[in-house]
């Protein structure tokens, strides 16, 4: 039986509908500010974005729902948080050109978009000024010229924001321009959109990814098995059919996925969707997100339990990103 693809504008409609107020989100779920020990923030500076698909996966009436805790502006965000940063990974130090970061020798990262389908409250770029840092149309030529002049770079990473927030035509123009550079062999996209809005996998996107000469890797961002709906699994299957390698990165988050049982169930669900677990990040010290932190000793214990319960190929690498280091730092080395 053939799979019916979504109309090209379905995902854009969902993206436009993602903006929601705290009051409206709570009302939709039958909850009240008093259901949360520290209350909620009525009008946060980092606004709520929750697409209808993702909202439909949250359990109504449950203030502890792990998906809700990732997107609701809880009162803890406003608590004093000493030593928390607005640029926790010192990304300003790695800006090779407007819209381009180069932290590692063989890879270049392009901030392809300043938009995301969903606003995760722990996001390490929640304070980023995308107007100053994203890759605008006027900045593309300069960034690609730098990449073309450096044969040591063989992989281009599209990040943001979220590169899949770009319309198909604009994304295709960027991918085609990258593919012209002969020493680039791999295109990697980091995207939360595929979990938040599975309808983003359009026929045009599949044709683009299947048709490029580049090897395509998409690193999705999912933190909990409940995020991987049947619609999401079908979208991921279509991407695999287009020859895309699928990996997942998660963030270890207090009250969301901070047990070995939750992580193991998530890894098994990822594998059932054709996605291999890649990284489990410890939180970055971003201002406003300290309440998501899991301390390193607890993380080590959880990692050991996960290793004991899963085959090695399903165990994500527990890491922290340390500014200035040549690669992600394994938890055991911290």
Short mmCIF file of C-alpha atoms in Angstrom, two decimals:
data_model
loop_
_atom_site.label_atom_id
_atom_site.label_comp_id
_atom_site.label_asym_id
_atom_site.label_seq_id
_atom_site.Cartn_x
_atom_site.Cartn_y
_atom_site.Cartn_z
CA UNK A 1 0.00 0.00 0.00
CA UNK A 2 1.40 3.40 -0.94
CA UNK A 3 2.09 6.03 1.69
CA UNK A 4 0.18 9.29 1.33
CA UNK A 5 2.54 12.22 1.82
CA UNK A 6 1.36 15.39 3.48
CA UNK A 7 0.51 18.40 1.36
CA UNK A 8 3.56 20.68 0.98
CA UNK A 9 2.13 23.42 3.20
CA UNK A 10 0.87 21.19 6.03
CA UNK A 11 4.07 21.54 7.99
CA UNK A 12 4.19 25.29 7.52
CA UNK A 13 0.66 25.56 8.88
CA UNK A 14 1.78 23.60 11.96
CA UNK A 15 4.83 25.82 12.36
CA UNK A 16 2.67 28.95 12.25
CA UNK A 17 0.31 27.43 14.82
CA UNK A 18 3.13 26.60 17.27
CA UNK A 19 3.19 30.00 18.99
CA UNK A 20 1.13 29.65 22.15
CA UNK A 21 0.77 31.50 25.44
CA UNK A 22 1.41 29.89 28.80
CA UNK A 23 -2.25 30.37 29.72
CA UNK A 24 -3.46 28.76 26.50
CA UNK A 25 -1.12 25.80 26.88
CA UNK A 26 -2.30 25.12 30.42
CA UNK A 27 -5.95 25.51 29.40
CA UNK A 28 -5.54 23.03 26.56
CA UNK A 29 -4.14 20.49 29.01
CA UNK A 30 -6.60 21.12 31.85
CA UNK A 31 -3.89 22.42 34.16
CA UNK A 32 -3.36 25.47 36.34
CA UNK A 33 -0.29 27.42 37.48
CA UNK A 34 -0.87 26.07 40.99
CA UNK A 35 -0.11 22.55 39.70
CA UNK A 36 3.59 23.50 39.54
CA UNK A 37 5.58 24.04 42.76
CA UNK A 38 7.33 27.19 41.46
CA UNK A 39 4.41 28.36 39.37
CA UNK A 40 4.77 29.33 35.73
CA UNK A 41 5.89 32.39 33.78
CA UNK A 42 2.97 34.06 32.06
CA UNK A 43 4.92 35.96 29.39
CA UNK A 44 8.48 34.61 29.11
CA UNK A 45 11.12 36.48 27.09
CA UNK A 46 11.89 33.17 25.37
CA UNK A 47 8.36 32.55 24.05
CA UNK A 48 6.57 29.23 24.02
CA UNK A 49 6.51 27.32 20.73
CA UNK A 50 4.62 24.00 20.78
CA UNK A 51 3.38 22.66 17.42
CA UNK A 52 -0.05 20.99 17.41
CA UNK A 53 1.45 17.55 16.72
CA UNK A 54 3.75 17.72 19.75
CA UNK A 55 1.01 19.24 21.90
CA UNK A 56 -1.19 16.27 21.02
CA UNK A 57 1.41 13.91 22.53
CA UNK A 58 1.28 15.56 25.97
CA UNK A 59 -0.97 13.86 28.52
CA UNK A 60 -3.79 16.21 29.60
CA UNK A 61 -4.09 16.78 33.32
CA UNK A 62 -0.55 15.58 34.11
CA UNK A 63 1.78 18.35 35.37
CA UNK A 64 4.66 15.83 35.45
CA UNK A 65 4.33 14.82 31.79
CA UNK A 66 7.91 14.62 30.45
CA UNK A 67 7.03 16.33 27.17
CA UNK A 68 5.23 19.19 28.91
CA UNK A 69 8.19 19.85 31.22
CA UNK A 70 10.39 20.47 28.18
CA UNK A 71 8.21 23.23 26.71
CA UNK A 72 6.44 24.95 29.63
CA UNK A 73 8.06 28.06 31.12
CA UNK A 74 8.10 27.06 34.77
CA UNK A 75 8.83 29.52 37.55
CA UNK A 76 12.32 28.07 38.14
CA UNK A 77 13.49 29.85 34.98
CA UNK A 78 13.29 33.18 36.83
CA UNK A 79 15.19 32.06 39.93
CA UNK A 80 18.70 33.51 40.49
CA UNK A 81 21.19 31.25 38.73
CA UNK A 82 24.79 32.26 39.55
CA UNK A 83 27.43 31.42 36.96
CA UNK A 84 24.86 30.66 34.27
CA UNK A 85 25.68 32.05 30.82
CA UNK A 86 23.92 33.38 27.76
CA UNK A 87 26.60 31.81 25.50
CA UNK A 88 27.46 28.68 27.50
CA UNK A 89 29.55 27.08 24.75
CA UNK A 90 31.48 30.26 23.89
CA UNK A 91 30.27 30.02 20.31
CA UNK A 92 31.25 33.63 19.63
CA UNK A 93 34.87 32.44 19.80
CA UNK A 94 34.34 30.03 16.89
CA UNK A 95 32.60 32.37 14.44
CA UNK A 96 34.63 32.05 11.25
CA UNK A 97 32.21 34.25 9.31
CA UNK A 98 28.70 35.60 9.83
CA UNK A 99 26.47 32.52 10.01
CA UNK A 100 29.38 30.06 10.18
CA UNK A 101 31.03 28.33 13.15
CA UNK A 102 34.11 26.14 13.02
CA UNK A 103 34.88 24.35 16.27
CA UNK A 104 36.46 21.24 14.76
CA UNK A 105 39.03 20.97 12.00
CA UNK A 106 37.14 18.85 9.47
CA UNK A 107 33.63 20.24 9.96
CA UNK A 108 31.98 23.60 9.39
CA UNK A 109 28.63 24.50 10.89
CA UNK A 110 26.21 26.86 9.19
CA UNK A 111 23.51 28.59 11.23
CA UNK A 112 21.03 28.01 8.46
CA UNK A 113 17.98 29.42 10.24
CA UNK A 114 17.05 31.41 13.29
CA UNK A 115 13.71 29.63 13.68
CA UNK A 116 12.76 26.44 15.49
CA UNK A 117 9.57 24.41 15.33
CA UNK A 118 9.59 24.08 19.10
CA UNK A 119 11.20 26.04 21.91
CA UNK A 120 12.86 23.67 24.36
CA UNK A 121 13.29 25.46 27.66
CA UNK A 122 16.81 24.00 28.19
CA UNK A 123 18.09 25.19 24.79
CA UNK A 124 21.70 26.36 24.95
CA UNK A 125 20.95 28.93 22.23
CA UNK A 126 17.85 30.38 23.90
CA UNK A 127 19.59 33.77 24.27
CA UNK A 128 21.17 33.83 20.79
CA UNK A 129 20.76 36.95 18.67
CA UNK A 130 19.99 35.18 15.40
CA UNK A 131 19.73 38.46 13.55
CA UNK A 132 23.47 38.86 14.09
CA UNK A 133 24.54 35.23 13.80
CA UNK A 134 22.37 33.34 11.32
CA UNK A 135 23.23 32.66 7.70
CA UNK A 136 21.20 35.16 5.71
CA UNK A 137 21.02 35.06 1.92
CA UNK A 138 23.55 37.90 1.80
CA UNK A 139 26.04 35.94 3.93
CA UNK A 140 25.91 32.60 2.12
CA UNK A 141 28.56 33.42 -0.46
CA UNK A 142 31.15 34.46 2.14
CA UNK A 143 30.65 31.34 4.26
CA UNK A 144 30.75 28.97 1.29
CA UNK A 145 33.85 30.68 -0.08
CA UNK A 146 35.66 30.02 3.21
CA UNK A 147 34.61 26.37 3.11
CA UNK A 148 35.65 26.02 -0.54
CA UNK A 149 39.08 27.46 0.28
CA UNK A 150 39.75 24.88 3.02
CA UNK A 151 40.14 21.31 1.70
CA UNK A 152 40.46 19.98 5.27
CA UNK A 153 36.71 20.50 5.68
CA UNK A 154 34.81 17.48 4.36
CA UNK A 155 31.51 17.82 6.25
CA UNK A 156 29.05 20.70 6.46
CA UNK A 157 26.57 20.76 9.33
CA UNK A 158 23.33 22.69 9.02
CA UNK A 159 22.04 23.87 12.38
CA UNK A 160 20.28 26.92 13.75
CA UNK A 161 17.62 27.37 14.93
CA UNK A 162 16.58 24.44 12.84
CA UNK A 163 17.56 24.02 9.18
CA UNK A 164 14.30 22.20 8.45
CA UNK A 165 12.41 25.36 9.33
CA UNK A 166 13.56 26.60 5.91
CA UNK A 167 11.16 26.18 2.98
CA UNK A 168 12.08 23.37 0.58
CA UNK A 169 13.21 25.72 -2.18
CA UNK A 170 15.55 27.72 0.03
CA UNK A 171 16.97 24.58 1.64
CA UNK A 172 17.54 23.07 -1.82
CA UNK A 173 19.43 26.16 -2.99
CA UNK A 174 21.74 25.92 0.04
CA UNK A 175 22.31 22.18 -0.32
CA UNK A 176 23.03 22.51 -4.04
CA UNK A 177 25.56 25.27 -3.37
CA UNK A 178 27.32 23.10 -0.80
CA UNK A 179 27.37 20.10 -3.14
CA UNK A 180 29.30 22.14 -5.73
CA UNK A 181 32.31 22.23 -3.39
CA UNK A 182 34.27 19.12 -4.47
CA UNK A 183 35.93 18.26 -1.14
CA UNK A 184 32.65 18.20 0.79
CA UNK A 185 31.48 14.60 1.08
CA UNK A 186 28.92 14.72 3.89
CA UNK A 187 25.95 16.91 4.72
CA UNK A 188 24.64 16.73 8.27
CA UNK A 189 21.42 18.33 9.50
CA UNK A 190 20.53 18.74 13.16
CA UNK A 191 16.78 18.96 13.58
CA UNK A 192 14.12 18.85 16.27
CA UNK A 193 11.44 19.52 13.64
CA UNK A 194 11.15 15.87 12.63
CA UNK A 195 9.89 15.03 16.12
CA UNK A 196 7.79 18.16 16.55
CA UNK A 197 6.27 18.30 13.04
CA UNK A 198 6.61 14.99 11.16
CA UNK A 199 4.69 16.53 8.23
CA UNK A 200 7.93 18.39 7.44
CA UNK A 201 9.02 15.31 5.48
CA UNK A 202 7.58 16.44 2.17
CA UNK A 203 8.02 14.89 -1.26
CA UNK A 204 10.28 17.81 -2.20
CA UNK A 205 12.50 17.27 0.84
CA UNK A 206 12.82 13.56 0.08
CA UNK A 207 13.72 14.29 -3.55
CA UNK A 208 16.35 16.81 -2.47
CA UNK A 209 18.04 14.47 0.01
CA UNK A 210 17.88 11.45 -2.30
CA UNK A 211 19.18 13.45 -5.26
CA UNK A 212 22.24 15.15 -3.81
CA UNK A 213 25.67 13.61 -4.41
CA UNK A 214 26.46 14.19 -0.72
CA UNK A 215 26.09 11.55 1.95
CA UNK A 216 23.26 12.81 4.16
CA UNK A 217 23.10 12.33 7.91
CA UNK A 218 20.23 13.74 9.96
CA UNK A 219 20.66 13.94 13.71
CA UNK A 220 17.20 14.20 15.18
CA UNK A 221 16.66 15.48 18.71
CA UNK A 222 14.36 13.35 20.81
CA UNK A 223 14.48 12.97 24.58
CA UNK A 224 11.69 10.54 25.41
CA UNK A 225 9.95 7.58 23.81
CA UNK A 226 6.58 9.37 24.00
CA UNK A 227 7.85 11.89 21.43
CA UNK A 228 8.14 9.23 18.72
CA UNK A 229 4.58 8.91 17.45
CA UNK A 230 3.33 6.67 14.66
CA UNK A 231 3.35 9.68 12.33
CA UNK A 232 6.91 10.45 13.37
CA UNK A 233 7.99 6.85 12.76
CA UNK A 234 6.43 6.93 9.27
CA UNK A 235 8.25 10.19 8.45
CA UNK A 236 11.56 8.72 9.60
CA UNK A 237 10.95 5.62 7.49
CA UNK A 238 10.51 7.83 4.42
CA UNK A 239 13.82 9.50 5.13
CA UNK A 240 15.56 6.14 5.44
CA UNK A 241 14.02 5.19 2.11
CA UNK A 242 15.69 8.26 0.63
CA UNK A 243 19.08 6.98 1.78
CA UNK A 244 19.44 9.20 4.84
CA UNK A 245 21.38 7.95 7.87
CA UNK A 246 19.44 8.75 11.05
CA UNK A 247 21.02 9.36 14.45
CA UNK A 248 19.58 10.81 17.64
CA UNK A 249 20.96 13.15 20.25
CA UNK A 250 19.26 13.64 23.61
CA UNK A 251 19.83 15.84 26.62
CA UNK A 252 19.78 14.33 30.09
CA UNK A 253 17.04 16.30 31.84
CA UNK A 254 15.87 16.21 35.45
CA UNK A 255 12.32 14.78 35.78
CA UNK A 256 12.15 14.17 32.02
CA UNK A 257 14.49 11.25 31.24
CA UNK A 258 16.80 10.92 34.24
CA UNK A 259 16.31 7.20 34.88
CA UNK A 260 17.97 4.27 33.17
CA UNK A 261 14.58 2.68 32.52
CA UNK A 262 13.31 5.76 30.67
CA UNK A 263 16.47 6.05 28.58
CA UNK A 264 16.51 2.35 27.71
CA UNK A 265 12.87 2.47 26.59
CA UNK A 266 13.66 5.52 24.49
CA UNK A 267 16.66 3.86 22.83
CA UNK A 268 14.58 0.80 21.96
CA UNK A 269 11.87 3.02 20.49
CA UNK A 270 14.48 4.90 18.45
CA UNK A 271 15.81 1.61 17.08
CA UNK A 272 12.28 0.52 16.17
CA UNK A 273 12.06 3.77 14.17
CA UNK A 274 15.36 3.06 12.39
CA UNK A 275 17.35 5.63 14.37
CA UNK A 276 20.58 4.91 16.24
CA UNK A 277 21.23 6.63 19.59
CA UNK A 278 24.25 8.92 19.22
CA UNK A 279 24.80 11.36 22.10
CA UNK A 280 23.30 11.88 25.53
CA UNK A 281 24.38 15.41 26.43
CA UNK A 282 24.65 16.76 29.93
CA UNK A 283 22.97 20.15 30.12
CA UNK A 284 24.94 23.26 29.24
CA UNK A 285 25.13 26.07 31.85
CA UNK A 286 22.67 28.32 30.03
CA UNK A 287 20.86 30.99 32.00
CA UNK A 288 17.28 30.03 32.81
CA UNK A 289 17.68 26.25 32.63
CA UNK A 290 19.45 25.20 35.84
CA UNK A 291 16.39 23.26 37.01
CA UNK A 292 17.04 20.70 34.24
CA UNK A 293 20.54 19.82 35.47
CA UNK A 294 21.47 16.27 36.49
CA UNK A 295 24.73 16.18 38.45
CA UNK A 296 27.66 14.22 37.08
CA UNK A 297 27.70 11.53 39.76
CA UNK A 298 24.03 10.71 39.12
CA UNK A 299 24.67 10.78 35.38
CA UNK A 300 27.52 8.29 35.77
CA UNK A 301 25.27 5.95 37.73
CA UNK A 302 22.53 6.23 35.10
CA UNK A 303 25.02 5.60 32.29
CA UNK A 304 26.29 2.43 33.99
CA UNK A 305 22.74 1.16 34.39
CA UNK A 306 21.93 1.89 30.74
CA UNK A 307 25.05 0.02 29.61
CA UNK A 308 23.98 -2.96 31.69
CA UNK A 309 20.51 -3.07 30.15
CA UNK A 310 21.14 -2.47 26.44
CA UNK A 311 23.38 -3.89 23.71
CA UNK A 312 26.33 -1.61 23.02
CA UNK A 313 25.01 -0.35 19.70
CA UNK A 314 21.96 1.12 21.43
CA UNK A 315 23.86 2.96 24.18
CA UNK A 316 24.30 6.69 23.47
CA UNK A 317 27.60 8.30 24.37
CA UNK A 318 27.16 10.31 27.56
CA UNK A 319 29.09 13.54 27.01
CA UNK A 320 29.46 17.16 27.92
CA UNK A 321 30.52 19.84 25.48
CA UNK A 322 33.41 21.77 26.99
CA UNK A 323 34.39 25.01 25.22
CA UNK A 324 37.87 24.80 23.75
CA UNK A 325 38.10 21.01 23.67
CA UNK A 326 38.81 19.25 20.38
CA UNK A 327 35.76 17.00 20.71
CA UNK A 328 32.87 16.20 23.02
CA UNK A 329 34.15 15.10 26.44
CA UNK A 330 32.96 11.65 27.60
CA UNK A 331 31.28 11.71 30.98
CA UNK A 332 33.83 9.26 32.37
CA UNK A 333 36.63 11.74 31.57
CA UNK A 334 35.11 14.66 33.44
#
